[in-house]
Amino acid sequence: MAKRIDIPPTDSAWAPLIQLVRTPVGVLSLAWLTVVIVLALLAPILPLADPLQQDLSRTLQLPSTANLLGTDALGRDVLARIVFGARPALSGAATATLIALALGGTIGVLTGWAGGRWAATGSRLADLLFALPAIVILLAFAAILGRDVSVSMIVYGILASAFFVRLAQSATTAVRHELFVDAARVSGVPRSRILISEILPNVAGPLIIQTSLTFGAALLIMASLGFLGLGAPPPAPDWGSMIADATKQIFVNPWFLLPTGVVLALTIIAANVLGDIVRDGDERSRPVNHLFRARDTAPLPSTREGSDALLTVDDLHVNFPDTGDVVRGVSFHVGRGEVVGLVGESGSGKTMTALSIIGLLPDPGHISDGGLSFDGTELVGMSEKQRRAITGSDIAVISQEPMSALDPSYTVRSHLIPAIRRHRNVSRKDAVDIARQLLADVGLPDPDAVLRRYPFELSGGMAQRVAIALALTGSPQLLIADEPTTALDVTVQAGVLDLLRSLQIERGMSILFVTHDLGVVADICERVYVMKGGEIVESGVVTEIFTRPRAEYTQALIAATPDLQKDISMPPTTMQEAIT
């Protein structure tokens, strides 16, 4: 059993803050930003001098009890002008950052999820925005519209959204074909919920960092515009114009450059450090998965009420534009309560066939011809809403890599409870009881302890049993097992096969077992279809296939299967000896 690791609970929204306060530099950064924000908000009621009041008899005064940071060339209090100038600086930077995050993040996630032409369009849009020199564009708008800082920050937010488009699109593309995302799709989770609960938590880290960087860059842009005389109109306090005024006196007294320059630099650094630390805390604790309820869906029409076949694949063709048909004319059926094997070497098309059944063909693959019928209902051409009514509840999937099929950000409880409530429409308390029973059914001792664990705290065999329990949350009629034992050692593999067989008998499920291992087929399947090069080359009852194989390819597969009964005291000396 894997060792338990104590980490903050996944459902704690305070974990990033806990990580922040445990880091000294994080505490300092948070304290500095808090002070700056509070002073900016309370500036009108604080006992400060009037930032616009001039006193020409006290120009360029060094710090004193009357003026803690001295006075400028017009005798105005430097501290008051810094504090009153913080509000427009922070609000302008926040406006630009929120626009960039909302616009770029949304475009990036949606185009990354859609893929294909949409992803290319998103990338071209980001390239176009990258090609535009931000400061030149801002100067042009300032020349046309005058000193309107809010417009400048809106324009900068649009330009800065390119960074978020690129980051969000790349992160979404990387995660959208992960097995835990496919598992959510197969379970019938709506696309919007997948984007919120599965995609966004996994792209949040880069976006948090970019948000802090963009906020700092926006502050710098605000100061640059003010330095060039395009910020707030004088005599309004503006950090950039204050730095510009101080540079004129740098040879007379360099002190006046320090207060505003240091405040600006520390604010930018604190924002960047804060984003980095919060990102690290967020990676250790993601928000708890929301509970979903299945939408009401009308029963799907049945076209073969009297058929004994639960699943029928008829002359299936799967095409990829670059490679052509990877599955050609495949036909087979799976009866009710039957275990059928789909066997072949890597590249034979068996996985593409299985993925086409559940609607998870990778882009740009598509079904170019043929039919798929489940319980008398045609699957090809079915809308996503109709498919969600079937997948997860009537058709479930377990995959080759259980660790990849389970989201490492969530506990086992957070995987099972939402799925149970979605498929069975029960209360949270009842869902917990059902989850315990499912974990017990798949042979996991102490279900309560397992529910509290994360996938990385489980062994491979335990993780696969959890994945099987997750697949059973909807009481499926058909279970598609795609190489479910390949990543496991022989002992654990035998246990998982026994478990699947016992569950199949108890629940009366049908199983489509996709594998390259004929030994596994012999152990669990009743009938088998042998695939090579995207086509079925032989099919039949398992005993007949093993005793009287007709196709040369099937004979070669059987010959290549290790025989543990052979005398292996001496290694083979020829290839022919190795396979005979």
Coordinates of C-alpha atoms in Angstrom, one line a residue:
M1 CA 0.0 0.0 0.0
A2 CA 1.3 3.4 -0.9
K3 CA 2.5 5.6 2.0
R4 CA 0.1 8.4 3.1
I5 CA 1.4 11.9 2.5
D6 CA 0.0 14.7 4.6
I7 CA -0.8 17.7 2.4
P8 CA -3.5 20.4 2.6
P9 CA -7.0 19.2 1.7
T10 CA -7.9 19.7 -1.9
D11 CA -11.2 21.3 -0.9
S12 CA -9.5 24.1 1.1
A13 CA -9.8 27.4 -0.6
W14 CA -7.3 28.8 2.0
A15 CA -4.4 26.6 0.8
P16 CA -2.7 29.3 -1.4
L17 CA -3.0 31.8 1.5
I18 CA -1.5 29.2 3.9
Q19 CA 1.4 28.7 1.4
L20 CA 1.8 32.5 1.2
V21 CA 2.0 33.2 4.9
R22 CA 4.5 30.4 5.4
T23 CA 7.0 32.1 3.0
P24 CA 8.8 35.1 4.5
V25 CA 9.2 36.9 1.2
G26 CA 5.5 36.2 0.5
V27 CA 4.5 37.8 3.8
L28 CA 6.6 40.9 3.0
S29 CA 5.1 41.1 -0.5
L30 CA 1.6 40.8 0.8
A31 CA 2.2 43.3 3.6
W32 CA 3.6 45.8 1.1
L33 CA 0.8 45.5 -1.4
T34 CA -1.8 45.7 1.5
V35 CA -0.2 48.9 2.8
V36 CA -0.2 50.5 -0.7
I37 CA -3.8 49.5 -1.4
V38 CA -5.1 50.6 2.0
L39 CA -3.3 54.0 1.7
A40 CA -4.6 54.4 -1.8
L41 CA -8.2 53.7 -0.7
L42 CA -8.0 55.8 2.5
A43 CA -6.0 58.7 1.1
P44 CA -8.9 61.3 1.2
I45 CA -9.4 60.7 5.0
L46 CA -5.8 60.3 6.1
P47 CA -4.1 63.3 7.9
L48 CA -1.9 64.1 4.8
A49 CA -1.1 67.4 3.3
D50 CA -3.0 68.6 0.2
P51 CA -1.2 67.0 -2.7
L52 CA -2.0 70.1 -4.9
Q53 CA -1.1 72.8 -2.4
Q54 CA 2.0 74.7 -3.5
D55 CA 4.5 76.5 -1.2
L56 CA 7.2 78.2 -3.3
S57 CA 9.0 79.1 -0.1
R58 CA 9.6 75.4 0.7
T59 CA 10.7 74.0 -2.6
L60 CA 13.0 70.9 -2.9
Q61 CA 13.1 70.4 0.9
L62 CA 14.7 67.2 2.2
P63 CA 12.7 64.9 4.6
S64 CA 11.7 66.6 7.8
T65 CA 9.0 66.2 10.5
A66 CA 6.7 68.6 8.5
N67 CA 7.3 66.7 5.2
L68 CA 8.4 63.1 5.8
L69 CA 9.6 62.6 2.2
G70 CA 10.4 66.3 1.5
T71 CA 8.8 68.6 -1.1
D72 CA 9.1 68.9 -4.9
A73 CA 10.1 71.8 -7.1
L74 CA 6.8 73.5 -6.4
G75 CA 6.8 72.9 -2.7
R76 CA 4.2 70.2 -2.7
D77 CA 4.4 67.3 -0.2
V78 CA 6.0 64.3 -1.8
L79 CA 4.4 61.7 0.5
A80 CA 0.9 63.1 -0.1
R81 CA 1.4 63.0 -3.9
I82 CA 2.7 59.4 -3.8
V83 CA -0.3 58.2 -1.7
F84 CA -2.8 60.1 -3.8
G85 CA -1.1 59.0 -7.0
A86 CA -1.4 55.3 -5.9
R87 CA -5.1 55.1 -6.6
P88 CA -5.1 55.9 -10.3
A89 CA -1.9 53.8 -10.8
L90 CA -3.4 50.7 -9.1
S91 CA -6.9 51.1 -10.7
G92 CA -5.4 51.6 -14.2
A93 CA -3.1 48.6 -13.9
A94 CA -5.9 46.4 -12.5
T95 CA -8.2 47.4 -15.3
A96 CA -5.7 46.4 -18.0
T97 CA -4.9 43.2 -16.2
L98 CA -8.5 42.1 -15.8
I99 CA -9.2 42.9 -19.5
A100 CA -6.2 40.9 -20.6
L101 CA -7.0 37.9 -18.3
A102 CA -10.7 37.8 -19.2
L103 CA -10.2 38.3 -23.0
G104 CA -7.1 36.3 -23.5
G105 CA -7.9 33.5 -21.0
T106 CA -11.3 33.0 -22.5
I107 CA -10.1 32.9 -26.1
G108 CA -7.1 30.7 -25.2
V109 CA -9.1 28.1 -23.3
L110 CA -11.9 27.9 -25.9
T111 CA -9.6 27.7 -28.9
G112 CA -7.3 25.3 -27.2
W113 CA -10.3 23.1 -26.3
A114 CA -11.8 23.3 -29.8
G115 CA -8.4 22.6 -31.6
G116 CA -8.1 22.5 -35.3
R117 CA -8.9 25.7 -37.2
W118 CA -10.0 27.4 -34.0
A119 CA -6.7 26.8 -32.4
A120 CA -4.9 28.1 -35.5
T121 CA -7.1 31.2 -35.5
G122 CA -6.3 31.9 -31.8
S123 CA -2.6 31.5 -32.5
R124 CA -2.7 33.9 -35.4
L125 CA -4.6 36.4 -33.3
A126 CA -1.9 36.2 -30.6
D127 CA 0.8 36.6 -33.2
L128 CA -0.9 39.7 -34.6
L129 CA -1.1 41.3 -31.1
F130 CA 2.5 40.4 -30.4
A131 CA 3.6 42.1 -33.6
L132 CA 2.1 45.4 -32.5
P133 CA 4.5 47.6 -30.5
A134 CA 2.5 48.4 -27.4
I135 CA 4.0 51.8 -26.5
V136 CA 3.7 53.1 -30.1
I137 CA 0.0 52.1 -30.2
L138 CA -0.6 53.8 -26.8
L139 CA 1.2 56.9 -28.0
A140 CA -1.0 56.9 -31.1
F141 CA -4.2 56.6 -29.1
A142 CA -3.0 59.3 -26.7
A143 CA -2.3 61.7 -29.6
I144 CA -5.9 61.1 -31.0
L145 CA -7.9 60.9 -27.7
G146 CA -5.8 63.1 -25.4
R147 CA -4.8 62.3 -21.8
D148 CA -7.4 59.6 -21.1
V149 CA -5.5 57.1 -19.0
S150 CA -8.5 54.7 -18.8
V151 CA -8.6 54.4 -22.6
S152 CA -4.9 53.7 -22.7
M153 CA -5.2 51.0 -20.1
I154 CA -8.1 49.3 -22.0
V155 CA -6.0 49.3 -25.2
Y156 CA -3.0 47.9 -23.3
G157 CA -5.2 45.2 -21.8
I158 CA -6.3 44.1 -25.3
L159 CA -2.7 44.1 -26.5
A160 CA -1.5 42.2 -23.4
S161 CA -4.2 39.6 -23.8
A162 CA -2.0 37.9 -26.4
F163 CA 0.2 36.5 -23.6
F164 CA -2.9 34.9 -22.0
V165 CA -4.1 33.6 -25.3
R166 CA -0.9 31.8 -25.9
L167 CA -0.5 30.4 -22.4
A168 CA -4.1 29.3 -22.0
Q169 CA -4.2 27.7 -25.4
S170 CA -1.0 25.8 -24.9
A171 CA -2.0 24.6 -21.4
T172 CA -5.5 23.6 -22.5
T173 CA -4.2 21.7 -25.5
A174 CA -1.8 19.9 -23.3
V175 CA -4.5 18.8 -20.9
R176 CA -7.6 18.3 -23.0
H177 CA -6.6 14.8 -24.1
E178 CA -5.6 13.7 -20.7
L179 CA -7.4 10.5 -19.6
F180 CA -9.1 12.2 -16.7
V181 CA -10.6 14.7 -19.1
D182 CA -11.7 11.9 -21.4
A183 CA -13.2 10.1 -18.4
A184 CA -15.3 13.2 -17.6
R185 CA -16.5 13.4 -21.2
V186 CA -17.3 9.7 -21.2
S187 CA -19.2 10.2 -17.9
G188 CA -21.5 12.6 -19.7
V189 CA -20.3 15.8 -18.0
P190 CA -21.3 18.9 -20.0
R191 CA -18.6 20.7 -21.9
S192 CA -18.9 23.8 -19.8
R193 CA -18.5 21.9 -16.6
I194 CA -15.4 20.1 -17.9
L195 CA -13.9 23.5 -18.8
I196 CA -14.6 24.9 -15.3
S197 CA -13.8 21.8 -13.2
E198 CA -11.1 20.0 -15.2
I199 CA -9.4 22.4 -17.6
L200 CA -9.3 25.7 -15.6
P201 CA -7.7 24.3 -12.5
N202 CA -5.0 22.8 -14.6
V203 CA -4.2 26.0 -16.6
A204 CA -4.6 28.3 -13.5
G205 CA -0.9 28.1 -12.6
P206 CA 0.5 29.8 -15.7
L207 CA -2.3 32.3 -15.8
I208 CA -1.7 33.4 -12.2
I209 CA 1.9 34.0 -13.0
Q210 CA 1.0 35.9 -16.1
T211 CA -1.6 38.0 -14.2
S212 CA 1.0 39.2 -11.8
L213 CA 3.5 39.9 -14.6
T214 CA 0.9 41.8 -16.5
F215 CA -0.1 43.8 -13.5
G216 CA 3.5 44.9 -13.0
A217 CA 3.9 45.7 -16.6
A218 CA 0.7 47.7 -16.6
L219 CA 2.0 49.7 -13.7
L220 CA 5.2 50.3 -15.6
I221 CA 3.3 51.4 -18.7
M222 CA 1.2 53.8 -16.6
A223 CA 4.4 55.3 -15.2
S224 CA 5.9 55.5 -18.7
L225 CA 3.0 57.4 -20.1
G226 CA 3.1 59.8 -17.2
F227 CA 6.8 60.2 -17.6
L228 CA 6.2 61.2 -21.3
G229 CA 3.5 63.7 -20.2
L230 CA 0.6 61.5 -21.3
G231 CA -0.6 60.5 -17.9
A232 CA -3.0 62.3 -15.6
P233 CA -3.1 66.0 -16.5
P234 CA -1.2 68.2 -14.1
P235 CA -1.3 69.1 -11.3
A236 CA -3.0 65.7 -10.5
P237 CA -0.5 63.4 -8.7
D238 CA 0.9 60.8 -11.1
W239 CA 3.8 58.5 -10.3
G240 CA 5.2 58.8 -13.8
S241 CA 5.1 62.6 -14.0
M242 CA 6.6 62.7 -10.5
I243 CA 9.6 60.6 -11.7
A244 CA 9.9 62.9 -14.7
D245 CA 10.0 66.0 -12.5
A246 CA 12.6 64.3 -10.2
T247 CA 14.9 63.5 -13.1
K248 CA 15.1 67.3 -13.8
Q249 CA 16.5 67.8 -10.3
I250 CA 18.8 64.8 -10.2
F251 CA 22.0 66.8 -10.4
V252 CA 20.7 69.3 -7.8
N253 CA 19.5 66.7 -5.4
P254 CA 19.1 63.0 -6.3
W255 CA 17.0 62.3 -3.3
F256 CA 13.7 63.3 -5.0
L257 CA 14.0 60.3 -7.5
L258 CA 14.1 57.8 -4.7
P259 CA 10.7 57.9 -3.0
T260 CA 8.5 57.5 -6.1
G261 CA 11.0 55.2 -7.9
V262 CA 11.3 52.9 -4.9
V263 CA 7.5 52.7 -4.3
L264 CA 6.9 51.9 -8.0
A265 CA 9.7 49.2 -8.1
L266 CA 8.7 47.5 -4.8
T267 CA 5.0 47.4 -5.9
I268 CA 5.9 45.7 -9.2
I269 CA 8.3 43.2 -7.5
A270 CA 5.7 42.4 -4.7
A271 CA 3.0 41.7 -7.3
N272 CA 5.3 39.3 -9.2
V273 CA 6.5 37.5 -6.1
L274 CA 2.9 37.2 -4.8
G275 CA 1.7 35.6 -8.0
D276 CA 4.6 33.1 -8.0
I277 CA 3.9 32.0 -4.4
V278 CA 0.1 31.8 -4.9
R279 CA 0.7 29.7 -8.0
D280 CA 2.8 27.3 -6.0
G281 CA 0.1 27.0 -3.3
D282 CA -2.6 26.6 -5.9
E283 CA -0.8 23.7 -7.5
R284 CA -0.9 21.8 -4.2
S285 CA -4.6 22.5 -3.7
R286 CA -7.2 22.8 -6.4
P287 CA -10.8 23.8 -5.8
V288 CA -13.1 21.0 -5.0
N289 CA -14.9 19.6 -7.9
H290 CA -18.5 20.9 -8.2
L291 CA -21.4 18.5 -7.9
F292 CA -23.2 18.0 -11.2
R293 CA -26.7 16.8 -11.9
A294 CA -27.5 15.2 -15.2
R295 CA -29.8 17.3 -17.3
D296 CA -33.1 15.9 -18.2
T297 CA -32.8 14.2 -21.5
A298 CA -35.6 12.5 -23.4
P299 CA -35.3 8.8 -24.1
L300 CA -33.5 8.1 -27.3
P301 CA -35.3 6.3 -30.0
S302 CA -34.6 2.6 -30.5
T303 CA -34.1 1.2 -33.9
R304 CA -33.5 -2.5 -33.0
E305 CA -35.7 -3.4 -30.1
G306 CA -35.5 -7.1 -30.7
S307 CA -31.8 -7.5 -31.3
D308 CA -29.7 -9.6 -28.8
A309 CA -26.6 -7.5 -29.6
L310 CA -26.0 -4.7 -27.1
L311 CA -23.3 -3.1 -29.3
T312 CA -23.1 -3.5 -33.1
V313 CA -20.2 -2.1 -35.1
D314 CA -21.1 -2.2 -38.8
D315 CA -18.5 -1.5 -41.6
L316 CA -16.7 1.2 -39.5
H317 CA -14.2 3.5 -41.2
V318 CA -12.1 5.9 -39.2
N319 CA -10.2 8.5 -41.2
F320 CA -7.4 10.9 -40.5
P321 CA -6.7 13.5 -43.2
D322 CA -2.9 13.0 -43.2
T323 CA -2.9 9.2 -42.9
G324 CA -6.1 8.1 -44.5
D325 CA -8.3 5.3 -43.0
V326 CA -6.8 3.8 -39.9
V327 CA -9.8 1.6 -39.4
R328 CA -11.3 0.0 -42.5
G329 CA -14.6 -1.9 -42.7
V330 CA -14.6 -3.2 -39.1
S331 CA -17.7 -5.1 -38.1
F332 CA -18.4 -6.9 -34.9
H333 CA -20.9 -7.2 -32.1
V334 CA -21.0 -7.6 -28.3
G335 CA -23.9 -9.5 -26.9
R336 CA -25.7 -8.8 -23.6
G337 CA -23.7 -10.1 -20.7
E338 CA -20.8 -11.2 -23.0
V339 CA -17.1 -10.5 -22.7
V340 CA -15.5 -9.9 -26.1
G341 CA -11.9 -9.3 -26.9
L342 CA -10.5 -6.9 -29.5
V343 CA -6.8 -7.9 -29.9
G344 CA -4.0 -6.7 -32.0
E345 CA -0.5 -5.2 -31.9
S346 CA 0.2 -1.5 -31.6
G347 CA -1.1 0.4 -34.6
S348 CA -3.7 -2.3 -35.5
G349 CA -6.5 0.2 -35.0
K350 CA -8.1 -1.5 -32.0
T351 CA -7.9 1.6 -29.8
M352 CA -9.2 3.9 -32.5
T353 CA -12.2 1.5 -32.9
A354 CA -12.8 1.7 -29.1
L355 CA -12.5 5.5 -29.1
S356 CA -14.9 5.9 -31.9
I357 CA -17.6 4.0 -29.9
I358 CA -17.4 6.5 -27.0
G359 CA -16.9 9.6 -29.2
L360 CA -13.3 10.4 -28.1
L361 CA -11.4 10.2 -31.4
P362 CA -8.5 12.6 -31.3
D363 CA -8.6 15.5 -33.7
P364 CA -8.8 15.5 -36.7
G365 CA -9.9 11.9 -36.8
H366 CA -13.5 11.2 -37.7
I367 CA -15.9 8.4 -38.6
S368 CA -16.0 8.5 -42.4
D369 CA -18.4 5.6 -43.0
G370 CA -20.2 2.8 -41.2
G371 CA -22.5 2.6 -38.2
L372 CA -22.3 2.2 -34.5
S373 CA -25.4 0.9 -32.7
F374 CA -25.8 0.6 -28.9
D375 CA -28.9 -1.1 -27.6
G376 CA -30.7 -0.4 -30.9
T377 CA -29.7 3.3 -31.0
E378 CA -27.4 4.7 -33.7
L379 CA -24.5 6.5 -32.2
V380 CA -23.0 8.0 -35.4
G381 CA -24.3 11.5 -36.0
M382 CA -25.6 11.7 -32.5
S383 CA -25.5 15.2 -30.8
E384 CA -23.3 15.7 -27.8
K385 CA -26.2 16.1 -25.5
Q386 CA -27.7 12.7 -26.7
R387 CA -24.3 11.0 -26.3
R388 CA -23.9 12.3 -22.8
A389 CA -27.2 10.6 -21.9
I390 CA -25.5 7.3 -22.8
T391 CA -21.8 7.6 -22.0
G392 CA -20.9 7.2 -18.4
S393 CA -24.3 5.7 -17.5
D394 CA -24.8 3.0 -20.1
I395 CA -21.3 2.9 -21.5
A396 CA -18.2 3.3 -19.3
V397 CA -14.5 3.1 -19.9
I398 CA -11.4 2.1 -18.0
S399 CA -8.1 2.9 -19.4
Q400 CA -4.5 1.6 -19.6
E401 CA -3.0 4.2 -17.2
P402 CA -5.1 4.5 -14.1
M403 CA -2.9 7.3 -12.7
S404 CA -3.5 9.3 -15.9
A405 CA -7.3 8.6 -15.8
L406 CA -7.6 10.1 -12.3
D407 CA -7.0 13.8 -11.8
P408 CA -4.1 14.2 -9.4
S409 CA -5.6 17.4 -8.0
Y410 CA -8.6 15.7 -6.5
T411 CA -9.1 13.1 -3.8
V412 CA -10.8 9.8 -4.6
R413 CA -13.9 11.2 -2.8
S414 CA -14.0 14.2 -5.2
H415 CA -13.9 11.8 -8.2
L416 CA -16.6 9.4 -7.0
I417 CA -19.2 11.6 -5.3
P418 CA -20.0 14.0 -8.2
A419 CA -20.2 11.1 -10.6
I420 CA -22.6 9.2 -8.4
R421 CA -24.9 12.2 -7.8
R422 CA -24.9 12.9 -11.5
H423 CA -25.9 9.4 -12.6
R424 CA -28.1 8.3 -9.7
N425 CA -29.7 11.6 -8.6
V426 CA -29.1 10.9 -4.9
S427 CA -28.2 13.1 -1.9
R428 CA -24.6 13.7 -0.8
K429 CA -25.0 11.4 2.2
D430 CA -26.3 8.6 0.0
A431 CA -23.6 9.2 -2.6
V432 CA -20.9 8.7 0.1
D433 CA -22.5 5.4 1.2
I434 CA -22.6 4.3 -2.5
A435 CA -19.0 5.3 -2.9
R436 CA -18.0 3.2 0.1
Q437 CA -19.9 0.2 -1.3
L438 CA -18.3 0.6 -4.8
L439 CA -14.8 0.7 -3.3
A440 CA -15.6 -2.4 -1.2
D441 CA -17.1 -4.1 -4.4
V442 CA -13.8 -3.6 -6.2
G443 CA -11.8 -5.2 -3.3
L444 CA -10.4 -2.1 -1.6
P445 CA -10.1 -2.4 2.2
D446 CA -11.0 0.5 4.4
P447 CA -13.0 2.5 1.9
D448 CA -13.1 5.6 4.1
A449 CA -9.3 5.9 4.1
V450 CA -9.2 5.4 0.3
L451 CA -11.8 8.2 -0.2
R452 CA -9.5 10.6 1.5
R453 CA -6.5 9.8 -0.6
Y454 CA -5.1 11.4 -3.8
P455 CA -4.3 9.2 -6.8
F456 CA -0.6 9.6 -6.2
E457 CA -1.0 8.0 -2.8
L458 CA -2.3 4.8 -4.3
S459 CA -0.4 1.9 -5.8
G460 CA -1.0 1.0 -9.4
G461 CA -3.4 -1.8 -8.6
M462 CA -5.4 0.3 -6.1
A463 CA -5.6 3.2 -8.6
Q464 CA -7.0 0.8 -11.3
R465 CA -9.6 -0.5 -8.8
V466 CA -10.6 3.1 -8.1
A467 CA -10.9 3.7 -11.8
I468 CA -13.1 0.6 -12.1
A469 CA -15.3 1.9 -9.2
L470 CA -15.6 5.3 -11.0
A471 CA -16.7 3.5 -14.2
L472 CA -19.4 1.6 -12.2
T473 CA -20.9 4.8 -10.8
G474 CA -23.5 4.8 -13.5
S475 CA -24.2 1.1 -13.5
P476 CA -23.2 0.7 -17.1
Q477 CA -24.5 -2.0 -19.5
L478 CA -21.2 -2.0 -21.5
L479 CA -17.7 -1.6 -20.1
I480 CA -14.9 -0.8 -22.5
A481 CA -11.6 -1.9 -21.0
D482 CA -8.7 -0.4 -23.0
E483 CA -5.6 -2.3 -22.0
P484 CA -6.6 -2.1 -18.3
T485 CA -3.8 -4.4 -17.1
T486 CA -0.9 -3.5 -19.3
A487 CA 0.7 -1.0 -16.8
L488 CA 0.4 -3.5 -13.9
D489 CA 2.7 -6.3 -12.8
V490 CA 1.6 -9.9 -13.3
T491 CA 0.3 -10.5 -9.8
V492 CA -1.8 -7.4 -9.7
Q493 CA -2.9 -8.0 -13.3
A494 CA -4.4 -11.4 -12.3
G495 CA -6.3 -9.8 -9.5
V496 CA -7.8 -7.1 -11.7
L497 CA -8.9 -9.7 -14.3
D498 CA -10.6 -11.7 -11.6
L499 CA -12.3 -8.6 -10.3
L500 CA -13.6 -7.7 -13.8
R501 CA -14.9 -11.2 -14.4
S502 CA -16.7 -11.3 -11.0
L503 CA -18.2 -7.9 -11.5
Q504 CA -19.3 -8.9 -15.0
I505 CA -21.1 -11.9 -13.6
E506 CA -22.6 -10.1 -10.7
R507 CA -23.9 -7.2 -12.7
G508 CA -24.6 -8.8 -16.0
M509 CA -22.5 -6.3 -17.8
S510 CA -21.0 -6.7 -21.3
I511 CA -17.3 -6.0 -21.6
L512 CA -15.3 -5.1 -24.7
F513 CA -11.7 -5.9 -23.7
V514 CA -9.2 -4.1 -25.9
T515 CA -5.7 -5.6 -25.6
H516 CA -2.5 -6.9 -27.3
D517 CA -2.2 -9.8 -24.9
L518 CA -3.7 -13.0 -26.0
G519 CA -3.0 -14.5 -22.6
V520 CA -5.4 -12.0 -21.1
V521 CA -8.0 -12.8 -23.8
A522 CA -7.8 -16.5 -23.0
D523 CA -8.3 -15.7 -19.3
I524 CA -11.4 -13.5 -19.5
C525 CA -13.0 -13.4 -23.0
E526 CA -15.6 -15.6 -24.6
R527 CA -15.1 -14.5 -28.1
V528 CA -12.3 -12.5 -29.8
Y529 CA -11.8 -10.4 -32.9
V530 CA -8.2 -10.1 -34.2
M531 CA -7.2 -6.8 -35.8
K532 CA -4.3 -6.0 -38.1
G533 CA -3.7 -2.9 -40.1
G534 CA -7.1 -1.4 -39.3
E535 CA -9.1 -4.6 -40.4
I536 CA -10.4 -7.7 -38.6
V537 CA -8.5 -10.7 -39.9
E538 CA -10.2 -13.4 -37.8
S539 CA -12.9 -13.8 -35.2
G540 CA -14.4 -16.7 -33.3
V541 CA -14.8 -18.4 -29.9
V542 CA -11.6 -18.1 -27.9
T543 CA -11.0 -21.8 -27.6
E544 CA -11.3 -22.2 -31.4
I545 CA -9.0 -19.3 -32.1
F546 CA -6.3 -20.7 -29.8
T547 CA -6.6 -24.3 -31.0
R548 CA -7.3 -23.8 -34.7
P549 CA -6.3 -20.3 -35.8
R550 CA -6.9 -19.8 -39.5
A551 CA -5.1 -16.5 -40.2
E552 CA -1.4 -16.4 -40.4
Y553 CA -1.3 -13.2 -38.3
T554 CA -3.3 -14.9 -35.5
Q555 CA -0.9 -17.9 -35.6
A556 CA 2.0 -15.4 -35.3
L557 CA 0.4 -13.7 -32.3
I558 CA -0.2 -17.0 -30.6
A559 CA 3.4 -18.1 -31.3
A560 CA 4.7 -14.9 -29.9
T561 CA 2.8 -15.4 -26.6
P562 CA 5.3 -16.4 -23.8
D563 CA 4.8 -20.0 -22.7
L564 CA 5.7 -20.2 -19.0
Q565 CA 5.5 -24.0 -19.1
K566 CA 8.5 -24.3 -21.4
D567 CA 12.0 -25.1 -20.0
I568 CA 13.7 -21.8 -19.8
S569 CA 16.9 -23.1 -18.2
M570 CA 18.7 -22.5 -21.6
P571 CA 18.2 -19.4 -23.6
P572 CA 17.0 -19.8 -27.2
T573 CA 19.8 -19.7 -29.8
T574 CA 17.7 -18.8 -32.9
M575 CA 14.6 -16.7 -33.6
Q576 CA 12.7 -19.8 -34.7
E577 CA 13.5 -21.5 -31.4
A578 CA 12.4 -18.4 -29.6
I579 CA 8.9 -18.5 -31.0
T580 CA 8.3 -22.3 -31.0

